[in-house]
Amino acid sequence: MITVNSVYHDYGGKGNYAVSDISFSVESGKIFGFLGPSGAGKSTVQNIMTGLIPLQRGEVLYDGRSIKALKTKFFNQIGVSFEQPNVYAKLTGYENLKYFAALFSVPTHNPMELLDRVGLRDSAHKKALEYSKGMRQRLTLARALINKPKYLFLDEPTSGLDPSTAASVRELIREQRDGGAAVFLTTHSMALADSLCDTVAFLDNGKIAAMDSPEVLKRHYGKRLVTVVYNEAGNERSESFDMNDRALAEFLLSVNPIKIHSQEATLEEIFLCVTGRELKS
Amino acid sequence: MSGILALGIQDFKRLLTNALFWVITVTLVLIITLINFAVPENISEESYGIFTYHTDYYADQTTAVNSEEELRQAVKEHGTIGLLGNDDGSITILNPGLSEKTVRATMTMLYSSSDTYVEVESINENNAAIPFNKRMTPVFICFEALVIGFILGGALLLSEKEEGTIRAMRIAPVGVDKYLISKTVLFSIIAVLYALLVAFFCVGFSFSVHRFILLSFFGAAVFSLIGFAFTTFFRDMSSWFFSMALLLSINMLPVVAYSEPSFSPFWLRVIPSYSLIFAYENILFGMGRSMLPTVFTVAGWGIGAYLISRFVVGRYLLSKGRR
Ligand SMILES: Nc1ncnc2c1ncn2[C@@H]1O[C@H](COP(=O)(O)OP(=O)(O)O)[C@@H](O)[C@H]1O
Ligand SMILES: [Mg+2]
């Protein structure tokens, strides 16, 4: 289990916190999703958890042991895929995996099988230089999995992938969870979070705005969500409200409603509802 | 161990696609060609006659002279062996700078059958006998072969920074020792091969290859390690290149002392290439100087460079918690 306790981070050291008071835990055999618009602080949190950014304030614990006390050997159990695909451009996809695998002192996957899983078997012997961004991203994902990590970190694993590849990547991530890994993933895709995560945290402006399983979030907010379809200068428009929001009453008075209905919310709408902000900027 | 090998192979493959690597390799070939075509004859064929004083040895190629002074002068000027008869009937061979092997072989030929006591005295302080271009071989070895890790190690390290792969390295179970040793050993092996090529093609085979390999391996390691520490502070190739070239030029200054031995101020002697150039001269031309000071100097530099590099690379390049 990974536990994050009251983590803050200030890049500039001037009191502007990129993330603040972040607390949550990722259990083994579960997928924990960080959902938020770009700039919310998702990558910052992931980088603090993997140790790429020094921990300034708060705690990050791996099975109770502080990240500050972890030795080089511990990194045999971690797999990380980065937001910016970073691979050796002059080496082939296969070589990238093969040499990376040799750095671990634990059993590793066969590079070719992994490449196959991420749809890169045919390009295995091409230099990464010739890969498209999406291919490099999948190579980074494969590299993150090579040491059969107990703790897996995935930063925007499906962004920029076509739907069918994204689906197979999702399946691959599920398998890691079923194999007992604690998976932490960040995304700004509501669909990915909804289909994959056991727990979702909404990150807005560096703070966790809501956190629960997608089902609970939907049940909780979905019951109270009201959509008003109204007429504005001949165009049909719609707006969603929390049922208990006073603004709903005022809004109804100020427009020309066509129809009003309550519905089960999507994560996207819930995000908007909780934070007052669109997920995609 | 497999980690070190994997990192080494990975770097080697990346090296093969690096333009700088091929520039250095082509330069190596140019240097060998230059040295050989400027002075085609080999130093051991250079000397023919033998000068003698106070001996009863006589053969076709010997020239007897009239005093010990004259003998020493002749040996220096002609770069050939001198036989000096001593009062007790023993012989001293005056060696103007030929390899010890050549001298011993000559000595065996001349005196194997008799029971005369023979001693060798090296009198080659100014090396008049070694052709200028051949004498420059140590210089080329130092500034071409040995610095390969300094230049290319830096280039590889910077591309790891630019590609962002260094971040993957930071969260892999690779310690700074593995990282440094894999790269250092790779470049030392390449440096040894390149140095041997230059030596074989330019000087021949009559030198201690073992010592030569050891010197090249550890000498190159010193440069590679200094290079890694130095390069860590740069972000990209363009900002690094000029400073790298400047540092290389400073490292070349000891060539002045090598050409003009009377000029060797302290500051020049502390530059690593100083000891290395003279050590190569010693090995390649059988100067017969003790290797002990070289061993201490290179060991000192090696240990120092490793500790500095370990600190800098560990703290500023590989440390988790850096961008
Ligand atoms: N190296 C950095 N230096 C200063 N500010 C940064 C740095 N990296 C990210 N930030 C800032 O921190 C905030 C969160 O960024 P990030 O964690 O990358 O968000 P996300 O991954 O959710 O898009 C942003 O405002 C971003 O500008
Ligand atoms: Mg991000």
PDB file of C-alpha atoms in Angstrom, chain B residues 104-283:
ATOM      1  CA  ARG B 104      69.402  -6.086 -25.107  1.00  0.00           C
ATOM      2  CA  ALA B 105      69.147  -7.923 -28.408  1.00  0.00           C
ATOM      3  CA  THR B 106      72.216  -6.113 -29.738  1.00  0.00           C
ATOM      4  CA  MET B 107      74.025  -6.791 -26.535  1.00  0.00           C
ATOM      5  CA  THR B 108      73.248 -10.499 -26.652  1.00  0.00           C
ATOM      6  CA  MET B 109      74.417 -10.667 -30.249  1.00  0.00           C
ATOM      7  CA  LEU B 110      77.685  -8.961 -29.499  1.00  0.00           C
ATOM      8  CA  TYR B 111      78.615 -10.569 -26.251  1.00  0.00           C
ATOM      9  CA  SER B 112      76.725 -13.806 -25.793  1.00  0.00           C
ATOM     10  CA  SER B 113      79.755 -15.917 -26.590  1.00  0.00           C
ATOM     11  CA  SER B 114      82.219 -14.128 -24.367  1.00  0.00           C
ATOM     12  CA  ASP B 115      82.071 -13.694 -20.636  1.00  0.00           C
ATOM     13  CA  THR B 116      82.568  -9.938 -20.649  1.00  0.00           C
ATOM     14  CA  TYR B 117      80.438  -8.108 -18.102  1.00  0.00           C
ATOM     15  CA  VAL B 118      78.058  -5.757 -19.904  1.00  0.00           C
ATOM     16  CA  GLU B 119      76.093  -2.885 -18.432  1.00  0.00           C
ATOM     17  CA  VAL B 120      73.609  -0.579 -20.193  1.00  0.00           C
ATOM     18  CA  GLU B 121      73.570   3.154 -19.612  1.00  0.00           C
ATOM     19  CA  SER B 122      70.814   5.230 -21.050  1.00  0.00           C
ATOM     20  CA  ILE B 123      71.999   8.669 -22.159  1.00  0.00           C
ATOM     21  CA  ASN B 124      68.993   9.870 -24.032  1.00  0.00           C
ATOM     22  CA  GLU B 125      67.879  12.956 -22.063  1.00  0.00           C
ATOM     23  CA  ASN B 126      67.191  14.848 -25.244  1.00  0.00           C
ATOM     24  CA  ASN B 127      66.216  11.968 -27.477  1.00  0.00           C
ATOM     25  CA  ALA B 128      67.968  13.271 -30.541  1.00  0.00           C
ATOM     26  CA  ALA B 129      67.689   9.824 -32.000  1.00  0.00           C
ATOM     27  CA  ILE B 130      63.917   9.519 -32.038  1.00  0.00           C
ATOM     28  CA  PRO B 131      62.408  11.154 -35.114  1.00  0.00           C
ATOM     29  CA  PHE B 132      60.267  14.112 -34.234  1.00  0.00           C
ATOM     30  CA  ASN B 133      56.997  12.743 -35.533  1.00  0.00           C
ATOM     31  CA  LYS B 134      57.432   9.426 -33.786  1.00  0.00           C
ATOM     32  CA  ARG B 135      58.290  11.250 -30.641  1.00  0.00           C
ATOM     33  CA  MET B 136      54.948  13.015 -30.911  1.00  0.00           C
ATOM     34  CA  THR B 137      53.087   9.693 -30.763  1.00  0.00           C
ATOM     35  CA  PRO B 138      52.465   9.974 -26.986  1.00  0.00           C
ATOM     36  CA  VAL B 139      50.963  13.382 -27.587  1.00  0.00           C
ATOM     37  CA  PHE B 140      48.516  12.049 -30.150  1.00  0.00           C
ATOM     38  CA  ILE B 141      47.610   9.122 -27.947  1.00  0.00           C
ATOM     39  CA  CYS B 142      46.862  11.445 -25.049  1.00  0.00           C
ATOM     40  CA  PHE B 143      44.804  13.911 -27.010  1.00  0.00           C
ATOM     41  CA  GLU B 144      43.004  11.542 -29.322  1.00  0.00           C
ATOM     42  CA  ALA B 145      42.575   8.123 -27.792  1.00  0.00           C
ATOM     43  CA  LEU B 146      42.550   8.889 -24.077  1.00  0.00           C
ATOM     44  CA  VAL B 147      40.095  11.773 -24.132  1.00  0.00           C
ATOM     45  CA  ILE B 148      37.460   9.777 -26.012  1.00  0.00           C
ATOM     46  CA  GLY B 149      35.476   9.261 -22.814  1.00  0.00           C
ATOM     47  CA  PHE B 150      35.735  12.923 -21.960  1.00  0.00           C
ATOM     48  CA  ILE B 151      34.182  13.954 -25.263  1.00  0.00           C
ATOM     49  CA  LEU B 152      31.850  11.082 -26.084  1.00  0.00           C
ATOM     50  CA  GLY B 153      30.918  10.304 -22.501  1.00  0.00           C
ATOM     51  CA  GLY B 154      29.783  13.877 -22.206  1.00  0.00           C
ATOM     52  CA  ALA B 155      27.846  13.642 -25.442  1.00  0.00           C
ATOM     53  CA  LEU B 156      26.038  10.464 -24.334  1.00  0.00           C
ATOM     54  CA  LEU B 157      25.257  11.915 -20.949  1.00  0.00           C
ATOM     55  CA  LEU B 158      23.809  15.062 -22.472  1.00  0.00           C
ATOM     56  CA  SER B 159      21.643  13.122 -24.881  1.00  0.00           C
ATOM     57  CA  GLU B 160      20.294  11.210 -21.874  1.00  0.00           C
ATOM     58  CA  LYS B 161      19.409  14.564 -20.399  1.00  0.00           C
ATOM     59  CA  GLU B 162      17.869  15.880 -23.592  1.00  0.00           C
ATOM     60  CA  GLU B 163      15.840  12.727 -24.263  1.00  0.00           C
ATOM     61  CA  GLY B 164      14.729  12.620 -20.647  1.00  0.00           C
ATOM     62  CA  THR B 165      15.896   9.015 -20.315  1.00  0.00           C
ATOM     63  CA  ILE B 166      17.970  10.111 -17.344  1.00  0.00           C
ATOM     64  CA  ARG B 167      14.689  10.375 -15.448  1.00  0.00           C
ATOM     65  CA  ALA B 168      13.940   6.739 -16.182  1.00  0.00           C
ATOM     66  CA  MET B 169      17.445   5.936 -14.969  1.00  0.00           C
ATOM     67  CA  ARG B 170      16.794   7.796 -11.726  1.00  0.00           C
ATOM     68  CA  ILE B 171      13.850   5.620 -10.811  1.00  0.00           C
ATOM     69  CA  ALA B 172      15.578   2.408 -11.924  1.00  0.00           C
ATOM     70  CA  PRO B 173      17.569   0.449  -9.351  1.00  0.00           C
ATOM     71  CA  VAL B 174      20.850   1.753 -10.723  1.00  0.00           C
ATOM     72  CA  GLY B 175      23.300   3.239  -8.279  1.00  0.00           C
ATOM     73  CA  VAL B 176      25.776   5.902  -9.220  1.00  0.00           C
ATOM     74  CA  ASP B 177      28.610   3.336  -9.114  1.00  0.00           C
ATOM     75  CA  LYS B 178      27.009   1.109 -11.737  1.00  0.00           C
ATOM     76  CA  TYR B 179      26.254   4.102 -13.898  1.00  0.00           C
ATOM     77  CA  LEU B 180      29.786   5.467 -13.718  1.00  0.00           C
ATOM     78  CA  ILE B 181      31.660   2.187 -13.948  1.00  0.00           C
ATOM     79  CA  SER B 182      29.729   0.952 -16.988  1.00  0.00           C
ATOM     80  CA  LYS B 183      30.463   4.104 -18.939  1.00  0.00           C
ATOM     81  CA  THR B 184      34.054   4.466 -17.741  1.00  0.00           C
ATOM     82  CA  VAL B 185      34.965   0.884 -18.594  1.00  0.00           C
ATOM     83  CA  LEU B 186      33.366   1.158 -22.038  1.00  0.00           C
ATOM     84  CA  PHE B 187      35.391   4.241 -22.912  1.00  0.00           C
ATOM     85  CA  SER B 188      38.575   2.842 -21.408  1.00  0.00           C
ATOM     86  CA  ILE B 189      38.285  -0.243 -23.610  1.00  0.00           C
ATOM     87  CA  ILE B 190      37.785   1.884 -26.708  1.00  0.00           C
ATOM     88  CA  ALA B 191      40.666   4.137 -25.650  1.00  0.00           C
ATOM     89  CA  VAL B 192      43.005   1.169 -25.171  1.00  0.00           C
ATOM     90  CA  LEU B 193      42.165  -0.140 -28.642  1.00  0.00           C
ATOM     91  CA  TYR B 194      42.681   3.250 -30.254  1.00  0.00           C
ATOM     92  CA  ALA B 195      45.897   3.904 -28.360  1.00  0.00           C
ATOM     93  CA  LEU B 196      47.260   0.488 -29.347  1.00  0.00           C
ATOM     94  CA  LEU B 197      46.421   1.177 -32.982  1.00  0.00           C
ATOM     95  CA  VAL B 198      48.341   4.441 -32.925  1.00  0.00           C
ATOM     96  CA  ALA B 199      51.282   2.859 -31.109  1.00  0.00           C
ATOM     97  CA  PHE B 200      51.531  -0.203 -33.351  1.00  0.00           C
ATOM     98  CA  PHE B 201      51.275   1.761 -36.550  1.00  0.00           C
ATOM     99  CA  CYS B 202      53.548   4.597 -35.488  1.00  0.00           C
ATOM    100  CA  VAL B 203      56.171   3.103 -33.204  1.00  0.00           C
ATOM    101  CA  GLY B 204      56.069  -0.612 -33.829  1.00  0.00           C
ATOM    102  CA  PHE B 205      55.827  -3.491 -31.452  1.00  0.00           C
ATOM    103  CA  SER B 206      58.933  -3.233 -29.334  1.00  0.00           C
ATOM    104  CA  PHE B 207      57.433  -1.902 -26.127  1.00  0.00           C
ATOM    105  CA  SER B 208      55.785  -3.309 -23.059  1.00  0.00           C
ATOM    106  CA  VAL B 209      52.218  -3.845 -24.214  1.00  0.00           C
ATOM    107  CA  HIS B 210      51.027  -4.717 -20.710  1.00  0.00           C
ATOM    108  CA  ARG B 211      52.175  -1.458 -19.240  1.00  0.00           C
ATOM    109  CA  PHE B 212      50.852   0.396 -22.232  1.00  0.00           C
ATOM    110  CA  ILE B 213      47.391  -1.131 -21.824  1.00  0.00           C
ATOM    111  CA  LEU B 214      47.284  -0.443 -18.096  1.00  0.00           C
ATOM    112  CA  LEU B 215      48.366   3.144 -18.568  1.00  0.00           C
ATOM    113  CA  SER B 216      45.842   3.713 -21.360  1.00  0.00           C
ATOM    114  CA  PHE B 217      42.989   2.065 -19.478  1.00  0.00           C
ATOM    115  CA  PHE B 218      43.413   4.071 -16.301  1.00  0.00           C
ATOM    116  CA  GLY B 219      44.517   7.240 -18.038  1.00  0.00           C
ATOM    117  CA  ALA B 220      41.353   7.184 -20.141  1.00  0.00           C
ATOM    118  CA  ALA B 221      39.290   6.441 -17.033  1.00  0.00           C
ATOM    119  CA  VAL B 222      40.601   9.625 -15.404  1.00  0.00           C
ATOM    120  CA  PHE B 223      39.493  11.699 -18.385  1.00  0.00           C
ATOM    121  CA  SER B 224      36.098   9.992 -18.653  1.00  0.00           C
ATOM    122  CA  LEU B 225      35.359  10.499 -14.966  1.00  0.00           C
ATOM    123  CA  ILE B 226      36.368  14.141 -15.019  1.00  0.00           C
ATOM    124  CA  GLY B 227      34.205  14.481 -18.120  1.00  0.00           C
ATOM    125  CA  PHE B 228      31.086  13.029 -16.470  1.00  0.00           C
ATOM    126  CA  ALA B 229      31.401  15.347 -13.495  1.00  0.00           C
ATOM    127  CA  PHE B 230      32.002  18.317 -15.763  1.00  0.00           C
ATOM    128  CA  THR B 231      29.184  17.553 -18.201  1.00  0.00           C
ATOM    129  CA  THR B 232      26.660  17.087 -15.400  1.00  0.00           C
ATOM    130  CA  PHE B 233      26.489  20.859 -15.066  1.00  0.00           C
ATOM    131  CA  PHE B 234      25.353  21.439 -18.650  1.00  0.00           C
ATOM    132  CA  ARG B 235      21.884  21.234 -20.081  1.00  0.00           C
ATOM    133  CA  ASP B 236      22.552  20.656 -23.746  1.00  0.00           C
ATOM    134  CA  MET B 237      25.240  20.098 -26.336  1.00  0.00           C
ATOM    135  CA  SER B 238      25.502  23.672 -27.544  1.00  0.00           C
ATOM    136  CA  SER B 239      26.238  25.190 -24.149  1.00  0.00           C
ATOM    137  CA  TRP B 240      28.625  22.350 -23.313  1.00  0.00           C
ATOM    138  CA  PHE B 241      30.649  22.141 -26.486  1.00  0.00           C
ATOM    139  CA  PHE B 242      32.663  25.336 -26.119  1.00  0.00           C
ATOM    140  CA  SER B 243      33.612  24.734 -22.485  1.00  0.00           C
ATOM    141  CA  MET B 244      34.482  21.153 -23.287  1.00  0.00           C
ATOM    142  CA  ALA B 245      36.801  22.242 -26.100  1.00  0.00           C
ATOM    143  CA  LEU B 246      38.376  24.855 -23.829  1.00  0.00           C
ATOM    144  CA  LEU B 247      39.078  22.302 -21.131  1.00  0.00           C
ATOM    145  CA  LEU B 248      40.565  19.953 -23.721  1.00  0.00           C
ATOM    146  CA  SER B 249      42.888  22.716 -24.895  1.00  0.00           C
ATOM    147  CA  ILE B 250      44.092  23.365 -21.360  1.00  0.00           C
ATOM    148  CA  ASN B 251      44.733  19.673 -21.023  1.00  0.00           C
ATOM    149  CA  MET B 252      46.948  19.895 -24.119  1.00  0.00           C
ATOM    150  CA  LEU B 253      49.304  22.476 -22.599  1.00  0.00           C
ATOM    151  CA  PRO B 254      51.790  19.908 -21.246  1.00  0.00           C
ATOM    152  CA  VAL B 255      52.815  19.294 -24.837  1.00  0.00           C
ATOM    153  CA  VAL B 256      54.961  22.408 -24.381  1.00  0.00           C
ATOM    154  CA  ALA B 257      56.966  20.756 -21.640  1.00  0.00           C
ATOM    155  CA  TYR B 258      57.235  17.628 -23.721  1.00  0.00           C
ATOM    156  CA  SER B 259      58.753  19.523 -26.637  1.00  0.00           C
ATOM    157  CA  GLU B 260      60.908  21.682 -24.386  1.00  0.00           C
ATOM    158  CA  PRO B 261      61.734  19.648 -21.255  1.00  0.00           C
ATOM    159  CA  SER B 262      63.476  22.536 -19.540  1.00  0.00           C
ATOM    160  CA  PHE B 263      60.083  24.262 -19.287  1.00  0.00           C
ATOM    161  CA  SER B 264      57.953  22.431 -16.756  1.00  0.00           C
ATOM    162  CA  PRO B 265      56.488  24.717 -14.126  1.00  0.00           C
ATOM    163  CA  PHE B 266      54.451  23.192 -11.331  1.00  0.00           C
ATOM    164  CA  TRP B 267      51.087  24.256 -12.734  1.00  0.00           C
ATOM    165  CA  LEU B 268      51.868  22.427 -15.943  1.00  0.00           C
ATOM    166  CA  ARG B 269      52.886  19.273 -14.140  1.00  0.00           C
ATOM    167  CA  VAL B 270      49.585  19.011 -12.277  1.00  0.00           C
ATOM    168  CA  ILE B 271      47.583  18.777 -15.500  1.00  0.00           C
ATOM    169  CA  PRO B 272      46.771  15.069 -15.864  1.00  0.00           C
ATOM    170  CA  SER B 273      48.089  14.723 -19.394  1.00  0.00           C
ATOM    171  CA  TYR B 274      51.570  15.818 -18.242  1.00  0.00           C
ATOM    172  CA  SER B 275      52.367  12.586 -16.440  1.00  0.00           C
ATOM    173  CA  LEU B 276      50.624  10.551 -19.105  1.00  0.00           C
ATOM    174  CA  ILE B 277      52.624  11.948 -22.032  1.00  0.00           C
ATOM    175  CA  PHE B 278      55.918  11.317 -20.301  1.00  0.00           C
ATOM    176  CA  ALA B 279      54.766   7.887 -19.179  1.00  0.00           C
ATOM    177  CA  TYR B 280      53.957   6.980 -22.783  1.00  0.00           C
ATOM    178  CA  GLU B 281      57.361   8.252 -23.866  1.00  0.00           C
ATOM    179  CA  ASN B 282      58.888   6.090 -21.198  1.00  0.00           C
ATOM    180  CA  ILE B 283      57.024   2.987 -22.307  1.00  0.00           C
TER     181      ILE B 283
END
